[in-house]
Coordinates of C-alpha atoms and ligand atoms in Angstrom, one line a residue:
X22 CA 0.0 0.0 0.0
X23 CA 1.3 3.2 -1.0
X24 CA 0.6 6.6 0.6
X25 CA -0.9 9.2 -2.1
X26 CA -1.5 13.0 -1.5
X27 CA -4.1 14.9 -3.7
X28 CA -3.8 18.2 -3.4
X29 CA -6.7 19.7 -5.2
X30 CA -9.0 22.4 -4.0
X31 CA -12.2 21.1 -5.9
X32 CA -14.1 18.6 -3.4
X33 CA -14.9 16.4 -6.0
X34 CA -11.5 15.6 -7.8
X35 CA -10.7 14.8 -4.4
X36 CA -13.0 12.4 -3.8
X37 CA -12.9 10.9 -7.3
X38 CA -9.4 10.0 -6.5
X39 CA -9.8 9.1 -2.8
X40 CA -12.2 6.0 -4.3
X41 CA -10.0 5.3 -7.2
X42 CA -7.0 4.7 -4.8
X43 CA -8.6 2.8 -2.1
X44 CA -9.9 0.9 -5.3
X45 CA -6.3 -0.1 -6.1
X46 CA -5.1 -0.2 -2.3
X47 CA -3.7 2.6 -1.3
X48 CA -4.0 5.5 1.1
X49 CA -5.2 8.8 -0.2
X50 CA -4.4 11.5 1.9
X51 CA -5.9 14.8 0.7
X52 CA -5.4 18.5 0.8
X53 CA -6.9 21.7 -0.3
X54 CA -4.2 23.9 -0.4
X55 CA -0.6 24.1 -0.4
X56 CA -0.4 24.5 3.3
X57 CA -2.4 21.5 4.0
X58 CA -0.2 19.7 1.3
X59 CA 3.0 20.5 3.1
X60 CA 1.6 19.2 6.6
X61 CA 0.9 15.8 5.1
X62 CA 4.0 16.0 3.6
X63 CA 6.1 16.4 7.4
X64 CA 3.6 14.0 9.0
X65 CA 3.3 11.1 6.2
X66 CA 5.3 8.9 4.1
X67 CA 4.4 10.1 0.4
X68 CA 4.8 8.2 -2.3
X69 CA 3.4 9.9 -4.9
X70 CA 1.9 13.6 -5.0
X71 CA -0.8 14.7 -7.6
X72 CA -0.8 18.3 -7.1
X73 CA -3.6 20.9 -8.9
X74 CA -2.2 24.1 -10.3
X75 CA -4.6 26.5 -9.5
X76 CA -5.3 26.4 -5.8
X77 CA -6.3 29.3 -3.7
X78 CA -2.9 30.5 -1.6
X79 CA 0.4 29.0 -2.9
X80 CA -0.4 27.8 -6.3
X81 CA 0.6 24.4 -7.5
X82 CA 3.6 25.1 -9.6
X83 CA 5.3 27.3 -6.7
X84 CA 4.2 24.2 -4.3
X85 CA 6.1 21.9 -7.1
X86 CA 8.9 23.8 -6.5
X87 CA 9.6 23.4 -2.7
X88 CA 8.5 19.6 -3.0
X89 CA 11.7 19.2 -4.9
X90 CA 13.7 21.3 -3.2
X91 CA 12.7 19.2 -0.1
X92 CA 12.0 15.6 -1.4
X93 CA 13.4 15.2 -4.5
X94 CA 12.7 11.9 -5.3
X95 CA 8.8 12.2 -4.9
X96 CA 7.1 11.9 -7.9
X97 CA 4.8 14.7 -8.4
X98 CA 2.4 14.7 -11.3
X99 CA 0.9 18.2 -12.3
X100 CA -3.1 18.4 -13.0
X101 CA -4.5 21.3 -15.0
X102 CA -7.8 22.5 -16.5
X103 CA -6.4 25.3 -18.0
X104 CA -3.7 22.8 -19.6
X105 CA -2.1 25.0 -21.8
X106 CA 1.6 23.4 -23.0
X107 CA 2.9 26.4 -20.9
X108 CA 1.9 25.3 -18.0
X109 CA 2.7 21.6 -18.7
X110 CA 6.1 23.1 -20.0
X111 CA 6.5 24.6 -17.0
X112 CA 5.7 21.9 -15.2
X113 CA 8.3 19.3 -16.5
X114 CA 11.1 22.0 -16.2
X115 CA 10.1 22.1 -12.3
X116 CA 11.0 18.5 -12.1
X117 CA 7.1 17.2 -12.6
X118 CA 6.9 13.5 -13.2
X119 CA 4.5 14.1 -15.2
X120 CA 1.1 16.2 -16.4
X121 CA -2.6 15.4 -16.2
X122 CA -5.3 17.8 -18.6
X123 CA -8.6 17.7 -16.8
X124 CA -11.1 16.7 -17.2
X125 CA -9.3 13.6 -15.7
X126 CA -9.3 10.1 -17.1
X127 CA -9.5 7.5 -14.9
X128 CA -7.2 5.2 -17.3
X129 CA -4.6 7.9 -17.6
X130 CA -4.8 8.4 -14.3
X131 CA -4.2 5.0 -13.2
X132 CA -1.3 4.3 -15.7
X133 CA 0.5 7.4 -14.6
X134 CA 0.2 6.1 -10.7
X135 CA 1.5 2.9 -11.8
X136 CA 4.3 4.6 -13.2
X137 CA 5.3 7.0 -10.6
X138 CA 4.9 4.5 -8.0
X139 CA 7.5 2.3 -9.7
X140 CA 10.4 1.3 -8.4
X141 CA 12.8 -1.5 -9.4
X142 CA 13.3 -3.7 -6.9
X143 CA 16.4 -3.7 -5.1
X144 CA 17.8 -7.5 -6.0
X145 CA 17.3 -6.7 -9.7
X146 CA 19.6 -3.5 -10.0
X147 CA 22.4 -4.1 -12.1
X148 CA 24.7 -4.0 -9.3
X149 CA 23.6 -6.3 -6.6
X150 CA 23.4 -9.1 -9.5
X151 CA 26.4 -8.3 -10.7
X152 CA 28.4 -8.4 -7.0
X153 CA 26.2 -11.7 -6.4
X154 CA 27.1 -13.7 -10.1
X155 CA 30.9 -12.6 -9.7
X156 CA 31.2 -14.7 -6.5
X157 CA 30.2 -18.3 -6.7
X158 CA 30.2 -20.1 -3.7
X159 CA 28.9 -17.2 -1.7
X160 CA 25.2 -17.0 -2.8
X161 CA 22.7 -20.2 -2.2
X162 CA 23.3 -23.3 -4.6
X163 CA 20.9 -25.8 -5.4
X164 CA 20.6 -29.2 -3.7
X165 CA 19.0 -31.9 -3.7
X166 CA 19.2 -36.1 -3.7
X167 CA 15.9 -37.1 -5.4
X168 CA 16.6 -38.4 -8.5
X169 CA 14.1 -35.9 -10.3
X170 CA 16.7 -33.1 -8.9
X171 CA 19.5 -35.1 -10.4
X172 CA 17.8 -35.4 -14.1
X173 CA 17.7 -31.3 -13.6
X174 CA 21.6 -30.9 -12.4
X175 CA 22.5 -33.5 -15.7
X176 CA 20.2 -31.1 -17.9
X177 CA 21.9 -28.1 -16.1
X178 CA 25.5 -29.4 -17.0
X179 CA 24.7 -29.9 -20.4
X180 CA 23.4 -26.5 -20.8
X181 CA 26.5 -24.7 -19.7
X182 CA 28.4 -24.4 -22.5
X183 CA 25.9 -23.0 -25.1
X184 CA 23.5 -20.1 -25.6
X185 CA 20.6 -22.2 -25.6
X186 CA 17.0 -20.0 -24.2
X187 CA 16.0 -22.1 -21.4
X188 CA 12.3 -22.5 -20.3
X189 CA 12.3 -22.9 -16.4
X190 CA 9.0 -24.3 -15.0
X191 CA 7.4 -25.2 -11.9
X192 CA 5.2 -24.1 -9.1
X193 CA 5.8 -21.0 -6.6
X194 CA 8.8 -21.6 -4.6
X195 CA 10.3 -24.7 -6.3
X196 CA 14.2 -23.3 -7.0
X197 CA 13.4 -21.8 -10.6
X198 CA 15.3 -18.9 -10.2
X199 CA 17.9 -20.6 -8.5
X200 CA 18.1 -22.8 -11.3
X201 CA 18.7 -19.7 -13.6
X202 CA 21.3 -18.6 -11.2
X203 CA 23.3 -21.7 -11.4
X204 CA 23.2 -22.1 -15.0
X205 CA 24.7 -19.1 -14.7
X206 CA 27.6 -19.6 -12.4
X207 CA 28.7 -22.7 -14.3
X208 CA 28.8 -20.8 -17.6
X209 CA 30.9 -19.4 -19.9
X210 CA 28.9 -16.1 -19.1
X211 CA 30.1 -16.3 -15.1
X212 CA 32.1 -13.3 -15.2
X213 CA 29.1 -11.4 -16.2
X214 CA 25.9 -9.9 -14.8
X215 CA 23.1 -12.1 -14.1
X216 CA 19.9 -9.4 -14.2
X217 CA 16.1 -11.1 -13.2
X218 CA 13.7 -8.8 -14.6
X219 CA 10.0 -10.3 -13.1
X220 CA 7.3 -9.3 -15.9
X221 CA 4.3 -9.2 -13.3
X222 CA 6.2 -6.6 -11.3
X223 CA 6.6 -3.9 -13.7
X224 CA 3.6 -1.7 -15.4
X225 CA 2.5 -2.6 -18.8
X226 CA 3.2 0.5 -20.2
X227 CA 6.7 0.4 -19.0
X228 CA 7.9 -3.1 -20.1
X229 CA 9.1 -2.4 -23.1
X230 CA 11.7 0.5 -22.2
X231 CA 12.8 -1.7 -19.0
X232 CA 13.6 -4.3 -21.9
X233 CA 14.8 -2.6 -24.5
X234 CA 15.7 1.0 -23.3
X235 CA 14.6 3.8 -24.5
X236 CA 15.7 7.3 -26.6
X237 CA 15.5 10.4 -25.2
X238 CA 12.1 12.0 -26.3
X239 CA 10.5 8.8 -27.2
X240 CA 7.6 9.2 -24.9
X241 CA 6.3 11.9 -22.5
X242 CA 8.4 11.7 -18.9
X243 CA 11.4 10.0 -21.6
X244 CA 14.0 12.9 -20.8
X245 CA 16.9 11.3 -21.1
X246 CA 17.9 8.2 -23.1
X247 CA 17.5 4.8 -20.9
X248 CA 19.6 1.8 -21.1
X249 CA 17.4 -1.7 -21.1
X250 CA 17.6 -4.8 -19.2
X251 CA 19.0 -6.5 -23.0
X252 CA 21.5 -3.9 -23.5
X253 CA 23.0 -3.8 -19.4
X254 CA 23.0 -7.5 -19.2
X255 CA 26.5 -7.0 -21.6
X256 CA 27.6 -10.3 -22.3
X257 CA 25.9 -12.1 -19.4
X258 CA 22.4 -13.8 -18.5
X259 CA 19.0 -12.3 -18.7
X260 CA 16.3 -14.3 -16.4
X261 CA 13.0 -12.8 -17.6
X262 CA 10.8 -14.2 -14.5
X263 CA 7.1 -14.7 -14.7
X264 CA 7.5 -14.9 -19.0
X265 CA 3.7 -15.7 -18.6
X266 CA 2.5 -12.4 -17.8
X267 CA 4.3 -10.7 -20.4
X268 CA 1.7 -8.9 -22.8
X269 CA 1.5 -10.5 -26.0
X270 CA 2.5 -7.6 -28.0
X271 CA 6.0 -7.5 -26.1
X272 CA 5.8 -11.6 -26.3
X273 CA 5.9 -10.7 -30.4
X274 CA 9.2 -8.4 -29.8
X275 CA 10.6 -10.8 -27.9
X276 CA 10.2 -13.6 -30.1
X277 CA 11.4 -11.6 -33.1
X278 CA 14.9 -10.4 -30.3
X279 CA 15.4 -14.2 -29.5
X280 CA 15.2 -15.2 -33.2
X281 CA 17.0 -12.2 -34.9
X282 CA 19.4 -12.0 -31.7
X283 CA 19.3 -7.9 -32.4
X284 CA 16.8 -5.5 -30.6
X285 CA 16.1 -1.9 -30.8
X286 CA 15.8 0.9 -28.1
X287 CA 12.3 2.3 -28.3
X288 CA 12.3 5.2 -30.5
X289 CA 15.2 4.0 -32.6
X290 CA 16.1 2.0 -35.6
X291 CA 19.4 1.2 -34.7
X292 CA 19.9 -2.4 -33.9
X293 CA 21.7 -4.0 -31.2
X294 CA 22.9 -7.1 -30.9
X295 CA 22.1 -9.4 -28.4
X296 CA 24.6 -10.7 -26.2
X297 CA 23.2 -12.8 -23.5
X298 CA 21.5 -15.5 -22.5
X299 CA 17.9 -15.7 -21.8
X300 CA 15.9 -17.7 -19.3
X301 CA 12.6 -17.5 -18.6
X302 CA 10.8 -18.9 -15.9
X303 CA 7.0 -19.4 -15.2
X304 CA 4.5 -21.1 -12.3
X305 CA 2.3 -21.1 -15.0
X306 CA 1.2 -23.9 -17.4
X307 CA 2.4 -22.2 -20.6
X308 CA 1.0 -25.0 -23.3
X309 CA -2.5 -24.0 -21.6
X310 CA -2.1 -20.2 -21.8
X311 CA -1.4 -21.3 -25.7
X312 CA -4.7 -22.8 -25.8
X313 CA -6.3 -20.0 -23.9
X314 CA -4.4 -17.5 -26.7
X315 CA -2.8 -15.8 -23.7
X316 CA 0.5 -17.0 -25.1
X317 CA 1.8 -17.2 -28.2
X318 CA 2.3 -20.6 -29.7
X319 CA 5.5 -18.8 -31.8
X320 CA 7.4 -17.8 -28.8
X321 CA 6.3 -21.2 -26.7
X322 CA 8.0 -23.5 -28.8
X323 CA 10.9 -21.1 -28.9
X324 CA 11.1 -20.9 -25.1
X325 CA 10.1 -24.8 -25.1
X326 CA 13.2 -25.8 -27.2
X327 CA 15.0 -27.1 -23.2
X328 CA 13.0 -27.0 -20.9
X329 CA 13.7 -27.5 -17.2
X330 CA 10.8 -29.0 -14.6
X331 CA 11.1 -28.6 -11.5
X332 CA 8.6 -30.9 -9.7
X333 CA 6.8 -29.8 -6.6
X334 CA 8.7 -30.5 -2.9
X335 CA 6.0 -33.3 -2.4
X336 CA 6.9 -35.3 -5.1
X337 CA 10.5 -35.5 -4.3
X338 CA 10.2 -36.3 -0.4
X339 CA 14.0 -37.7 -0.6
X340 CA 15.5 -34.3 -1.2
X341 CA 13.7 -33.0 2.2
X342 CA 15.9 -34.3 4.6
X343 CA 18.6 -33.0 3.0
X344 CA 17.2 -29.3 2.2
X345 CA 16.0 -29.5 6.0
X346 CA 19.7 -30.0 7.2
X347 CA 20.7 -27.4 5.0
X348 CA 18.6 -24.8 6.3
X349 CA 19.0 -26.3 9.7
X350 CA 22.6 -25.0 9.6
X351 CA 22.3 -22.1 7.8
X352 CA 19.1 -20.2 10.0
X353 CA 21.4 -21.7 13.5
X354 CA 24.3 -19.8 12.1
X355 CA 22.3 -16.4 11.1
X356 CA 20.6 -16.9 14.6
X357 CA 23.9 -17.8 16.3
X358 CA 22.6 -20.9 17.5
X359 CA 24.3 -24.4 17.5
X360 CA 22.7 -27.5 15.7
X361 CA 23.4 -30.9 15.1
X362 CA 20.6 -32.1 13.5
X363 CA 16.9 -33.2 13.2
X364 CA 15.2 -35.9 15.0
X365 CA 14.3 -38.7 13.0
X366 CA 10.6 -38.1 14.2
X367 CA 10.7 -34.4 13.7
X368 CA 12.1 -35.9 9.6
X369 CA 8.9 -38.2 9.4
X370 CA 6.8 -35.0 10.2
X371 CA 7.7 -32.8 7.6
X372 CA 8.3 -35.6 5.0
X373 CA 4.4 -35.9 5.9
X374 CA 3.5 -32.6 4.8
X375 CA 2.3 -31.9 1.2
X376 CA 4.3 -28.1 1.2
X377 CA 2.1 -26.1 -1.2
X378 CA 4.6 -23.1 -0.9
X379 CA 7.1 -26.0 -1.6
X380 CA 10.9 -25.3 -1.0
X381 CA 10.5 -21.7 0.0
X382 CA 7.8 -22.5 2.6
X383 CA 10.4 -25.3 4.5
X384 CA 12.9 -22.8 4.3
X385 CA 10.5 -20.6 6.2
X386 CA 9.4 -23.4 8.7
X387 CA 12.7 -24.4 9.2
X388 CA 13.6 -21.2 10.5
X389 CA 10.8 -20.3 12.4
X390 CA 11.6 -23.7 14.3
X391 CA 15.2 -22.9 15.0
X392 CA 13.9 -19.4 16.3
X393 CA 11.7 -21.3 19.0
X394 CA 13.9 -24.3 19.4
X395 CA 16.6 -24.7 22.1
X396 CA 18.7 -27.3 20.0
X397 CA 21.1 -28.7 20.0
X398 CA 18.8 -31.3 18.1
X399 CA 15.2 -30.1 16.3
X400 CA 12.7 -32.2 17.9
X401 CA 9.2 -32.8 16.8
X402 CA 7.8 -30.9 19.3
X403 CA 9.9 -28.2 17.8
X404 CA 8.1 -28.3 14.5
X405 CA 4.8 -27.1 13.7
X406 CA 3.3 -27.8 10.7
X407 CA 0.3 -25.6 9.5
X408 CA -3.1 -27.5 9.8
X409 CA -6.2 -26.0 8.4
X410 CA -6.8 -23.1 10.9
X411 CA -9.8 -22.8 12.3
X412 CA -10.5 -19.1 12.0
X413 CA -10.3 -19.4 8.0
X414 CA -12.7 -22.2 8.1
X415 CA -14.8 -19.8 9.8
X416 CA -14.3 -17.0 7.7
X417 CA -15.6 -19.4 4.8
X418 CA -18.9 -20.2 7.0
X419 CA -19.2 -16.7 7.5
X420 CA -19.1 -15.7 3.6
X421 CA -20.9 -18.6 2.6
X422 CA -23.5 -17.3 5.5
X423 CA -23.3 -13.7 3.8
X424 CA -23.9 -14.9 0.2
X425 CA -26.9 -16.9 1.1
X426 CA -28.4 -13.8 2.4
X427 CA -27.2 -12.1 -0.1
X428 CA -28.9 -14.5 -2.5
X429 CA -32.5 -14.5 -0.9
X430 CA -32.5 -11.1 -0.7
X431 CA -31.9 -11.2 -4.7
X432 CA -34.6 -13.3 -4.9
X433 CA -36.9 -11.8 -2.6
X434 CA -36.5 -8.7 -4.5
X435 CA -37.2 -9.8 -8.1
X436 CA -40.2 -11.6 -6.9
X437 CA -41.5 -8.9 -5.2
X438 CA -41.3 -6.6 -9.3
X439 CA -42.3 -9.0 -11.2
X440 CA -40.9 -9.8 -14.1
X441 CA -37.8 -9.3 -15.5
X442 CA -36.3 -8.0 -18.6
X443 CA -33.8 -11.1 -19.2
X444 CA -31.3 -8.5 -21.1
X445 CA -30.9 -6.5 -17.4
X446 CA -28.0 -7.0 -16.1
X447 CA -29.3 -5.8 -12.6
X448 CA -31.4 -9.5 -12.2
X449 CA -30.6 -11.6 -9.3
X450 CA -28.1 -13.6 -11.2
X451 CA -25.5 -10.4 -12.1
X452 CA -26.1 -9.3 -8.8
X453 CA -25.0 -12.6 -7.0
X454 CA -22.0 -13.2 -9.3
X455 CA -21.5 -9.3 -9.1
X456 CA -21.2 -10.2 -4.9
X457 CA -19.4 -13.2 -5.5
X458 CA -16.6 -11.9 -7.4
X459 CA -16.6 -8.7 -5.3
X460 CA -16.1 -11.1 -2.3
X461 CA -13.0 -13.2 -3.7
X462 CA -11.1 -10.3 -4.6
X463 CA -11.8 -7.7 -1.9
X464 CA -10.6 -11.2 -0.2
X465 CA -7.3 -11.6 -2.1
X466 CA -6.4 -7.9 -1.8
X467 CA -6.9 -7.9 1.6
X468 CA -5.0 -11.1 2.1
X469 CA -1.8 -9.5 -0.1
X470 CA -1.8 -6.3 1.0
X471 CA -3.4 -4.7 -1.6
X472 CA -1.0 -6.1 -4.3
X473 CA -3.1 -6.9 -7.7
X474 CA -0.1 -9.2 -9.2
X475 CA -0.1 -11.5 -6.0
X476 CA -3.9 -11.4 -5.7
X477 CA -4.5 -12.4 -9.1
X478 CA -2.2 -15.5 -8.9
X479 CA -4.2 -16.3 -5.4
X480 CA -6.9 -15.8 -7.7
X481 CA -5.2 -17.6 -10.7
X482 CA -7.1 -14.9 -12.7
X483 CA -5.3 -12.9 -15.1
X484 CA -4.0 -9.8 -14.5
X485 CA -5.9 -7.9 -17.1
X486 CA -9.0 -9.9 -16.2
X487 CA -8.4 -8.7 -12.5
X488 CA -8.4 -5.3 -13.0
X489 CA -11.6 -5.6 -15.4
X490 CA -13.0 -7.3 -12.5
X491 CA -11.9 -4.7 -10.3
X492 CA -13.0 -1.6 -12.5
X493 CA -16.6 -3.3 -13.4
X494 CA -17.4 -4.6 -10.2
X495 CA -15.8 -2.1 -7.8
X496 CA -18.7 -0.3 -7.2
X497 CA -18.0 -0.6 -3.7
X498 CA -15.1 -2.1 -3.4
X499 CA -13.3 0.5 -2.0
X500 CA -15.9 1.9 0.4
X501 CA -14.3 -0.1 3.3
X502 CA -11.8 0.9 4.7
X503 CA -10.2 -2.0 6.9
X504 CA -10.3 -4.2 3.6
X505 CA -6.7 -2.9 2.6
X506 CA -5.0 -1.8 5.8
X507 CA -1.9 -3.2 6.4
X508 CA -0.2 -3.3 3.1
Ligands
ATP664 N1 17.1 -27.1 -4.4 C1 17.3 -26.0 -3.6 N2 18.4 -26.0 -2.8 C2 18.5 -24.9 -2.0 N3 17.7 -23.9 -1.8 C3 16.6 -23.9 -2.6 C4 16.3 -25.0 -3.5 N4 15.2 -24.7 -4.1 C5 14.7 -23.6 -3.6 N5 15.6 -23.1 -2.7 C6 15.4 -21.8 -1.9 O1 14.0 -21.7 -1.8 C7 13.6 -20.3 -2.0 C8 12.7 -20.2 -3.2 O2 13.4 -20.5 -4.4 P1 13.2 -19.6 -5.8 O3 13.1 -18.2 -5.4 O4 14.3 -20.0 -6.7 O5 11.8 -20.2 -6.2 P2 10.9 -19.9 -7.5 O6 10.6 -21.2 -8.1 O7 11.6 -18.9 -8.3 O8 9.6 -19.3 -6.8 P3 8.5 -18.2 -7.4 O9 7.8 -18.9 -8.5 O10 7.6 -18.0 -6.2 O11 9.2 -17.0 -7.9 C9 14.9 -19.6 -2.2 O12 15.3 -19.0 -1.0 C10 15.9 -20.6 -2.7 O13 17.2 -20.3 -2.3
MG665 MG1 11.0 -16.8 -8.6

């Protein structure tokens, strides 16, 4: 959840935006005047300021000018009805992320958010990949015993010494991109970067620039010329995470990068060549997404050419006494506790468990355990494995409670005027799916903080679909206000 301030001294725009960002999880916090702007500004963290030019007092532009002065990283987008390119002009000379003509539209408004709320995140900067690939040894390896891991470590060897794209697949948690990683260490490509860009993380609108780079002047808010992810990965390995939730008009460019091994910045003719390796990884089931026509077929059986599963923790029970041991060791030495081992019985427990959140969720356990635990030996008792908790179950009697209501009321209602036009999409029916769907994701933003990419996996809905969701149903959906605290 990020903190917002409107500064705008029309009630209304106010208000319009106070529902749109509660709508998309955040916190508006709102001011009529420069003055008030300033005091959110001391009190609050701000993430992003949309700021109104003409406001009685201080007017926008001169309260633009002493936000950067005093914060100038915030992004501050400038909203005018008298949006003359003067002002707008003005505006990006001031240091404004961007501009806004009103009448506002909702879209722009919400891609421009998007954008200014953007950050990379911080194991994906050049850098940190670049200090992490240079030193094998240092960063987590793979392991495992099974012999499923061992068909993966034979594949792995064999793809070390060519430029082969490799599809990485398997659910949440499995060791994909620790799979990229060691591909990468035992390359020829070692001494280079190894960048992850995750496609579900960034904004639509921006993909292709992170990619590709842009020129300077190639879009509005382009002022100086970028360098993409293909062009800073110099020589070493691109991991393009979540490949599944790229749109499909970037899937095209990549295809046409991957099979022409050249690429241009946007707003330029003037091809690069590709020098890298790509790997892409996804939790989804990419021959269905083909199917679906969420994927193209082209770039799948490009990607699809090696392709590496990784099989869920519970269908390789051998590797988790090893992994266990692992991160036995490894949470008692960050903890500065002392370990021998796990209890053969405290084994047979979590050998027992099916691990949905597979290989990252036993890291977790594993360390909440040694947290708890006095050692020198993790005992069962030590161990707690999560069981169906009761409070969810009652949560689920609770909305099934709520939607039965919900439903007679429907019904009670159309009785009660007659008949109805079939073509209405106010019936009972609309309305109860309408409820229904409001439920589930008011549910899944609550349970991720607000975050649309995570509650659409939860969801396993679409992105897209998830925000049409969320824009045709979210009537309400943002009238309560407990439903995306703590982001
Ligand atoms: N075979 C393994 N050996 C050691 N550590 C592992 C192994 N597999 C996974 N891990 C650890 O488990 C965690 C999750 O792994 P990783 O991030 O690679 O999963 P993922 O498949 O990319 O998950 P997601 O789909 O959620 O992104 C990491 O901390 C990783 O170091
Ligand atoms: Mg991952």
């Amino acid at each position: 959840m990020s903190n917002i301030l409107v500064a705008d001294d029309e009630h209304a725009i106010c208000m319009a935006f106070s529902r749109m960002l509660r709508q998309a999880g955040h916190r508006p916090l709102l001011a009529a005047n420069a003055k008030q702007a300033m005091e959110h500004l001391h009190a609050d963290r701000v993430d992003a300021v949309f700021l109104d030019v003409r406001m009685p007092g201080m007017n926008g532009l001169d309260l633009l000018e002493r936000i950067r002065a005093d914060y100038p990283e915030l992004p501050v987008v400038v909203m005018t009805a008298y949006g003359t390119m003067d002002t707008a002009k003005r505006a990006l000379e001031l240091g404004a992320f961007d501009y806004l003509g009103k009448p506002l539209e909702l879209t722009r408004v919400r891609d421009l958010l998007q954008r200014a709320l953007y950050r990379p995140a911080p194991e994906t900067l050049p850098q940190a990949a670049l200090t992490d690939a240079a030193a094998p040894g240092s960063a987590a390896q793979l392991i495992g015993q099974s012999a499923a891991m061992q068909e993966v470590f034979k594949l792995m060897a064999l793809l070390a010494d060519n430029d082969l794209a490799v599809l990485v697949t398997g659910e949440s948690g499995v060791g994909k991109e620790l799979v990229a990683r060691d591909i990468h260490r035992y390359s020829g490509r070692r001494k280079a970067r190894f960048l992850a860009v995750n496609c579900a993380a960034i904004p639509e609108p921006l993909i292709e620039s992170e990619l590709f780079g842009h020129e300077r002047g190639a879009f509005t808010g382009a002022a100086e010329r970028r360098v993409g992810r293909f062009e800073a990965v110099a020589g070493g390995t691109l991991f393009l995470d979540e490949i599944g939730e790229l749109p499909l008009t970037l899937q095209g460019k990549l295809l046409r990068v991957l099979q022409e091994r050249q690429f241009e910045r946007v707003g330029s003719h003037q091809p690069l060549e590709l020098n890298a390796r790509v790997i892409a990884a996804t939790n989804r089931d990419l021959g269905t997404e083909v199917e679906q026509g969420r994927f193209r077929e082209d770039l799948f059986h490009r990607l699809n050419l090696v392709t590496l599963r990784i099989p869920p923790l519970r269908k390789r029970v051998d590797d988790i006494g090893l992994l266990s041991s692992h991160f036995l060791q490894q949470a008692a030495a960050e903890l500065g506790k002392r370990f021998i081992g796990i209890e053969p019985a405290a084994l047979d427990h979590l050998k027992s468990y099916a691990w949905p959140g597979n290989v990252r969720e036993l890291e977790h356990l594993i360390k909440r355990s040694v947290l708890g635990a006095r050692g020198p030996v993790l005992s069962v008792h030590d161990v707690e494995l999560p069981t169906a908790p009761g409070s969810e179950i009652a949560d689920g009697h609770r909305l099934l409670e709520r939607l039965g209501q919900a439903a007679r009321a429907a019904l009670r209602q159309a009785t009660q005027g007659g008949a109805i036009d079939a073509a209405d999409g106010n019936g009972p029916f609309h309305r109860l799916v309408t409820f229904v769907e409001q439920e589930l994701i008011t549910e899944a933003l609550h349970l991720t903080g607000g975050n649309q990419v995570s509650a659409s996996r939860l969801l396993a809905l679409h992105r897209t679909t998830l925000r049409k969701k969320m824009r045709t149903t979210g009537g309400d959906m943002g009238g309560d206000d407990e439903t995306h605290k703590n982001g």
